[in-house]
PDB file of C-alpha atoms in Angstrom:
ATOM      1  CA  UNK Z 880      81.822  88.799  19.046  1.00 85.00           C
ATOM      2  CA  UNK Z 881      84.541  88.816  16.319  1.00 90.00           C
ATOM      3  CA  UNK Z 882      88.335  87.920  16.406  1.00 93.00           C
ATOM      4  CA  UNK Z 883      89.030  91.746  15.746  1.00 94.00           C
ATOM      5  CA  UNK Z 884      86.471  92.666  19.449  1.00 92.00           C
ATOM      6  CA  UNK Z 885      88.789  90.158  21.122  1.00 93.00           C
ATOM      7  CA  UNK Z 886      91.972  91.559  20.034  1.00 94.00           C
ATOM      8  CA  UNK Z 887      90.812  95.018  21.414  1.00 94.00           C
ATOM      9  CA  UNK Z 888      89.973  93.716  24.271  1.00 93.00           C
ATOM     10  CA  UNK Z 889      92.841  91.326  25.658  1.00 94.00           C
ATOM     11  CA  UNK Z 890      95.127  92.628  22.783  1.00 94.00           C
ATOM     12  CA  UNK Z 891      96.656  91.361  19.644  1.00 94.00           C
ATOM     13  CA  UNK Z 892      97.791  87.206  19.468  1.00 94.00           C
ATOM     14  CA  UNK Z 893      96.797  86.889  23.579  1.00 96.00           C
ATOM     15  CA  UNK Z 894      93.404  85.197  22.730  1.00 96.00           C
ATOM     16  CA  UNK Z 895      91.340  83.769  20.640  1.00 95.00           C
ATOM     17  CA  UNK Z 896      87.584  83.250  19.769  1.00 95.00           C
ATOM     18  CA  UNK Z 897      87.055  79.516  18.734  1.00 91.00           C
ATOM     19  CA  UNK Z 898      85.577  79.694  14.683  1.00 87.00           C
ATOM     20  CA  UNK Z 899      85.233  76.671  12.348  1.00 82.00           C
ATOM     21  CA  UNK Z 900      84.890  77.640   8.759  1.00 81.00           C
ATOM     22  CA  UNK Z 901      84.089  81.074   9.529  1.00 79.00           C
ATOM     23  CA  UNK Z 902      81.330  80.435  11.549  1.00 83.00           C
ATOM     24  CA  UNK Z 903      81.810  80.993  16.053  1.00 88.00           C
ATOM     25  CA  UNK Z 904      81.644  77.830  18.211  1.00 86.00           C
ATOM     26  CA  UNK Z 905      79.742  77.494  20.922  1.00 85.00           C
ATOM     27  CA  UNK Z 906      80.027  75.095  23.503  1.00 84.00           C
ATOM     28  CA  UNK Z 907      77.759  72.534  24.936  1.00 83.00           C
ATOM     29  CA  UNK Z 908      75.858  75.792  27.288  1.00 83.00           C
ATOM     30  CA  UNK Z 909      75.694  77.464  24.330  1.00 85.00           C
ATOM     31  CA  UNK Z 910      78.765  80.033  25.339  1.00 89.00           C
ATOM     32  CA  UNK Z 911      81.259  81.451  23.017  1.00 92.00           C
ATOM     33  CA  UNK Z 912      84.803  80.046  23.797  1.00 94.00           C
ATOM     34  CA  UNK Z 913      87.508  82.263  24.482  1.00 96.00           C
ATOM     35  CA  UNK Z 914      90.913  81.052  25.398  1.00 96.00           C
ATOM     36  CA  UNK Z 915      93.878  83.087  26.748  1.00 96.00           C
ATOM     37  CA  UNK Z 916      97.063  82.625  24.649  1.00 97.00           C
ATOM     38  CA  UNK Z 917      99.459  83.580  27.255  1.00 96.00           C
ATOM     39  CA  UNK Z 918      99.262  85.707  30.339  1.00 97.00           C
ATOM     40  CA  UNK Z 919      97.676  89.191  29.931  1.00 96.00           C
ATOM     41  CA  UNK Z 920      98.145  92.301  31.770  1.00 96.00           C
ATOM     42  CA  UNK Z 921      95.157  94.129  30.897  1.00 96.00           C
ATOM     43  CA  UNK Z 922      94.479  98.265  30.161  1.00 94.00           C
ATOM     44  CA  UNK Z 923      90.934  97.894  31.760  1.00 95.00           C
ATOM     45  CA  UNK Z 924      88.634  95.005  32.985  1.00 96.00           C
ATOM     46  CA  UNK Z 925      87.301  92.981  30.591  1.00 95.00           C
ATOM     47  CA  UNK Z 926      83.612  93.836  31.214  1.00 94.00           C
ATOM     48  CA  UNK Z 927      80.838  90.732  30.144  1.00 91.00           C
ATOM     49  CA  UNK Z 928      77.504  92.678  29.854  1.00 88.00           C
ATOM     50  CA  UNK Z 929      73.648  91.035  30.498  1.00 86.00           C
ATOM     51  CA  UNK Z 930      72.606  89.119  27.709  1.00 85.00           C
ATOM     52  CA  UNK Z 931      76.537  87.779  27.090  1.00 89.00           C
ATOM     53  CA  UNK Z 932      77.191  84.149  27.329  1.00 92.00           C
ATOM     54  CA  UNK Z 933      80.824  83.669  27.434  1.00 94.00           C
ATOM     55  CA  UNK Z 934      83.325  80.597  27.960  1.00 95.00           C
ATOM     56  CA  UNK Z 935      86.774  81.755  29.057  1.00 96.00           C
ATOM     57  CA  UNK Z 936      89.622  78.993  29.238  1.00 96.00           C
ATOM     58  CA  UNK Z 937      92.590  80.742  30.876  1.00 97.00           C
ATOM     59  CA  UNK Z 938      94.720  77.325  29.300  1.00 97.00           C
ATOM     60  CA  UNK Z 939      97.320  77.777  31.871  1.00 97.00           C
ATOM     61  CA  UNK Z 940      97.609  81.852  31.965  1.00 97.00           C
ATOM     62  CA  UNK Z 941      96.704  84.548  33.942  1.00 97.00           C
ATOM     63  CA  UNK Z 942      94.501  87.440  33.399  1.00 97.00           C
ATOM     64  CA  UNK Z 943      95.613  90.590  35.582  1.00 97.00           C
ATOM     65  CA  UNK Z 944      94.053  93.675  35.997  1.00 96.00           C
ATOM     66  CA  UNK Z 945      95.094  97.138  36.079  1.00 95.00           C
ATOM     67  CA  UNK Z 946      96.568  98.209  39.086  1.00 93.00           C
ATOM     68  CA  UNK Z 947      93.159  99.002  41.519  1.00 91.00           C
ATOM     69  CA  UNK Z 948      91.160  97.300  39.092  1.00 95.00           C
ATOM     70  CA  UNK Z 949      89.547  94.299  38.471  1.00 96.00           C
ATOM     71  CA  UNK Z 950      90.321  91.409  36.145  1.00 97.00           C
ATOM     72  CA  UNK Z 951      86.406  90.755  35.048  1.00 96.00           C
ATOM     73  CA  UNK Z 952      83.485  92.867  35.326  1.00 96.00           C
ATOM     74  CA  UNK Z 953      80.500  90.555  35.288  1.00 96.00           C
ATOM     75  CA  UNK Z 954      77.096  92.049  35.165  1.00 93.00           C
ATOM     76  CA  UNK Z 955      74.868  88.999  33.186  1.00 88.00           C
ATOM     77  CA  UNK Z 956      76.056  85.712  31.943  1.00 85.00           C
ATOM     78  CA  UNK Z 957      76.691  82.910  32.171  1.00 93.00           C
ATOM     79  CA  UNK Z 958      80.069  83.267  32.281  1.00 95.00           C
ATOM     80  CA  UNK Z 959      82.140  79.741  32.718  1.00 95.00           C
ATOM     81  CA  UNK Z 960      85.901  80.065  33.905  1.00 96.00           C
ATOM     82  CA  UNK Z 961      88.143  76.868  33.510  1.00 96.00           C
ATOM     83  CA  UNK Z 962      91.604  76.264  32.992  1.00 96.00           C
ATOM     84  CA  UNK Z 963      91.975  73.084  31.357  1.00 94.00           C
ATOM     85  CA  UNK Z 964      96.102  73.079  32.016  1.00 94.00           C
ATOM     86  CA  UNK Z 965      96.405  74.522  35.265  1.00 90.00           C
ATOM     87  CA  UNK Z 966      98.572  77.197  36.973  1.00 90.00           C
ATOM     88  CA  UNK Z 967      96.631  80.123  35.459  1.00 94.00           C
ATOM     89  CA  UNK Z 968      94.252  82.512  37.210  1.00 96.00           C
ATOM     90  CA  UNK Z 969      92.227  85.893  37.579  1.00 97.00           C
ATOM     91  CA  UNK Z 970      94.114  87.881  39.232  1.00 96.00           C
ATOM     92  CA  UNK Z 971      93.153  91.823  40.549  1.00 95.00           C
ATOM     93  CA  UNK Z 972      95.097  94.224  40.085  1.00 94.00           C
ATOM     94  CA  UNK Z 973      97.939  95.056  42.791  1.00 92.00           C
ATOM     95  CA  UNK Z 974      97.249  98.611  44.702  1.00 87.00           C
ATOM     96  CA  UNK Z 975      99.164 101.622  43.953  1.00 84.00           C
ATOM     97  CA  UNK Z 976     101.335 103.930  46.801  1.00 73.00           C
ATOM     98  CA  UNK Z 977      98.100 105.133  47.873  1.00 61.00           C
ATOM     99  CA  UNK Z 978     100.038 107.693  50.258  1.00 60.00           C
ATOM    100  CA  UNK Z 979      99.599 107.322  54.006  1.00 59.00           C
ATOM    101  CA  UNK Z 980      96.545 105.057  54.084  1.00 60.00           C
ATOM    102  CA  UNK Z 981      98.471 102.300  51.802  1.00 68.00           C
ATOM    103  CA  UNK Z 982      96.831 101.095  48.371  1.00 82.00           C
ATOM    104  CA  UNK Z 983      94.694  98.561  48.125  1.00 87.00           C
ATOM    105  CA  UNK Z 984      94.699  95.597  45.577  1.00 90.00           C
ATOM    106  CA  UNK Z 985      91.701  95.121  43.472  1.00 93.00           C
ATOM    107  CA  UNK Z 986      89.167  91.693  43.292  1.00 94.00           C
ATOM    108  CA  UNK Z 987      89.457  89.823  40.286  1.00 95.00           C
ATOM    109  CA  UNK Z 988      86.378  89.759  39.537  1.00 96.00           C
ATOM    110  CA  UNK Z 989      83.546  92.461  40.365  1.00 95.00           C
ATOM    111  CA  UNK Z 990      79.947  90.261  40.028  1.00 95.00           C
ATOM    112  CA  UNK Z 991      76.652  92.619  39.938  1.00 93.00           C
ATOM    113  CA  UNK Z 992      73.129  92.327  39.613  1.00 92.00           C
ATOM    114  CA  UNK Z 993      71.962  88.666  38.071  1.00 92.00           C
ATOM    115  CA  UNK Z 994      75.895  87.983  37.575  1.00 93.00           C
ATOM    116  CA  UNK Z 995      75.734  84.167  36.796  1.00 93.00           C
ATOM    117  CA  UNK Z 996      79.388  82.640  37.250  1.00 95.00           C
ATOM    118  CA  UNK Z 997      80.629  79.337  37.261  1.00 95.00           C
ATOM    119  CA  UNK Z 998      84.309  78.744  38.238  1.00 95.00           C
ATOM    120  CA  UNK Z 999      85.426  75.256  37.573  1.00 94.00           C
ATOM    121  CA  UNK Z1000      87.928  73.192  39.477  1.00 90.00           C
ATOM    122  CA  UNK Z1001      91.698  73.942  38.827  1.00 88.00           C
ATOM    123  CA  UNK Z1002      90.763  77.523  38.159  1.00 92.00           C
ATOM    124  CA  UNK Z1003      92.007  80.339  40.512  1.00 93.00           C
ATOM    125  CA  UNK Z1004      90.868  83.692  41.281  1.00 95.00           C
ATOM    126  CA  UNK Z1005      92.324  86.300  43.164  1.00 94.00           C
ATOM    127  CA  UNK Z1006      92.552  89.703  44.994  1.00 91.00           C
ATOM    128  CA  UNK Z1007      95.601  91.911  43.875  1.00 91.00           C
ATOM    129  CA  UNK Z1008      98.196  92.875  46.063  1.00 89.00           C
ATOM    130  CA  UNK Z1009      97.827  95.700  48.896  1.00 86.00           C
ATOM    131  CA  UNK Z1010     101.295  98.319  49.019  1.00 84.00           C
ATOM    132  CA  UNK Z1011     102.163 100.939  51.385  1.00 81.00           C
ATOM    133  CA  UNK Z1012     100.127  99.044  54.479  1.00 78.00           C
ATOM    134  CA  UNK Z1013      96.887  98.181  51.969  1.00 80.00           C
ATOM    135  CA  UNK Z1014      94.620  95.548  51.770  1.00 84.00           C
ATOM    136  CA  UNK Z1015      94.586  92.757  49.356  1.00 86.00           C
ATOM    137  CA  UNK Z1016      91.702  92.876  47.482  1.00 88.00           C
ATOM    138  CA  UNK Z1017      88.868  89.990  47.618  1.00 90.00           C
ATOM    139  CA  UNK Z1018      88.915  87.033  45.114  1.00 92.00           C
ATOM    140  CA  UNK Z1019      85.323  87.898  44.242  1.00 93.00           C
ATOM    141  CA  UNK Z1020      83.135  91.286  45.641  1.00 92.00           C
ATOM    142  CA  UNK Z1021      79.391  90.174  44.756  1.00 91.00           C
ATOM    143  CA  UNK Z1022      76.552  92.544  44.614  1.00 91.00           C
ATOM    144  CA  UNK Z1023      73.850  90.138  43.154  1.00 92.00           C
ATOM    145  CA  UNK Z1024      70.421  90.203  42.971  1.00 90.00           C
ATOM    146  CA  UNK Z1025      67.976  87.022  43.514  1.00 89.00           C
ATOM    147  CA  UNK Z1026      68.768  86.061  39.980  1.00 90.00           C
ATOM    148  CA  UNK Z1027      72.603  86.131  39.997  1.00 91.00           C
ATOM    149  CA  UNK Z1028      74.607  83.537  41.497  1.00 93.00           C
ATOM    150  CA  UNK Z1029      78.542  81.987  42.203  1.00 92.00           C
ATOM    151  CA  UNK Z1030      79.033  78.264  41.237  1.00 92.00           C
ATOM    152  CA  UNK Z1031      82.589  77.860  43.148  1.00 92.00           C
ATOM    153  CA  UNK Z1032      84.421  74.878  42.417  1.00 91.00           C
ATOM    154  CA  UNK Z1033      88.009  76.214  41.752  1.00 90.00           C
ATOM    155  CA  UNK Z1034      90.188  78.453  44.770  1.00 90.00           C
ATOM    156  CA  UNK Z1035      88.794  82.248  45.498  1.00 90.00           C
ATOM    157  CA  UNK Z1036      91.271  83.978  47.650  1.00 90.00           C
ATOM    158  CA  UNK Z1037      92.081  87.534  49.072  1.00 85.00           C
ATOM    159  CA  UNK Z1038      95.386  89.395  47.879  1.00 85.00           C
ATOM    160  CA  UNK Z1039      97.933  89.450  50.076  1.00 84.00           C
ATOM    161  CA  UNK Z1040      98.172  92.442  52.332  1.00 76.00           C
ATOM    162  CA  UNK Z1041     101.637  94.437  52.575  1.00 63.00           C
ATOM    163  CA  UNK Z1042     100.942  94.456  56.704  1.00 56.00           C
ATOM    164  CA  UNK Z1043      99.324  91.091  56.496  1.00 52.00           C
ATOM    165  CA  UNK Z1044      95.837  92.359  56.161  1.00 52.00           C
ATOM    166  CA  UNK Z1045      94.154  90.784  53.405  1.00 53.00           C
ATOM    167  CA  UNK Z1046      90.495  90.731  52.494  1.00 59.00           C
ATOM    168  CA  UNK Z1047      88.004  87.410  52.145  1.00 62.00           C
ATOM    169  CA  UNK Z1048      87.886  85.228  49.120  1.00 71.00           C
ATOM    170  CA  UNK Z1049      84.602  86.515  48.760  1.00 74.00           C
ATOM    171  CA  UNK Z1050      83.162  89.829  49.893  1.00 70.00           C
ATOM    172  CA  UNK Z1051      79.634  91.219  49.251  1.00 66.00           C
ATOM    173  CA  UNK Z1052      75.994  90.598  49.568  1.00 59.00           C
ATOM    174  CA  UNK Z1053      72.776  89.145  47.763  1.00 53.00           C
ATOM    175  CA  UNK Z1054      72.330  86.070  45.212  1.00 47.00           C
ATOM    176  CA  UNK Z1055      72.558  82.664  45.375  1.00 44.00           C
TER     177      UNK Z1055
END
């Protein structure tokens, strides 16, 4: 990816792809290194294809998704999450009025098919926010095949519920 593919993605001056001399680091998995700038509430999930190999530092901020969307859309990988500082998270997006049946808040992070995701220790992720008597939304809703698979070591949790009902930290089936 370039600086400019970044910008369009979490927007202009909120992160940055780690260059030296022009050229893109990797880090020691082999992952480009992305690292939030500040908090960012995003347009649309930031969607990591198969074949992508991405390193994203959240350095203390939060990424937030759309209302009723997710965060991260993770469909390959490996994708590593850490936050080196502290504090920051993935964070679904909160539900909307949804009229009588309440709006449900979004996962963070939607994992599919050989998904590979590590989350590191110190690093959150979680379910937006239900309104009008929704849901929260689950930290992390997993469809994986045999091939994908969640490395945990940071805090998955549901969104809170507006009439306490909230859903797991993780919801789904298949993987490792």
């Amino acid at each position: 990816p370039t600086q400019e593919q970044i910008n369009a993605i979490f927007g202009t001056g909120n992160a940055i792809l780690l260059t030296s001399g022009g050229s893109v680091l990797l880090d020691e998995n082999g992952e480009y290194i992305i690292i939030l700038q500040k908090s960012v509430k995003l347009d649309k999930p930031v969607v990591i294809p198969s074949g992508a190999a991405v390193h994203l530092e959240l350095a203390g901020n939060d990424l937030i998704g759309k209302e009723e969307e997710p965060a991260l859309i993770v469909s390959g990988g490996p994708v590593l999450i850490s936050d080196s500082l502290g504090n920051g998270g993935i964070i679904g997006g909160k539900g909307t009025s949804g009229g009588a049946l309440g709006g449900n808040g979004a996962p963070g992070i939607v994992a599919s098919g050989d998904a590979i995701i590590m989350i590191e220790e110190d690093t959150v992720v979680k379910g937006g926010t239900g309104v009008n008597n929704g849901n929260g939304g689950s930290g992390i809703q997993a469809d994986l095949t045999t091939n994908g698979s969640l490395v945990i070591n940071g805090l998955i949790s549901g969104g809170d519920g507006s009439a306490n009902a909230s859903e797991g930290g993780i919801s789904g089936n298949g993987g490792s």
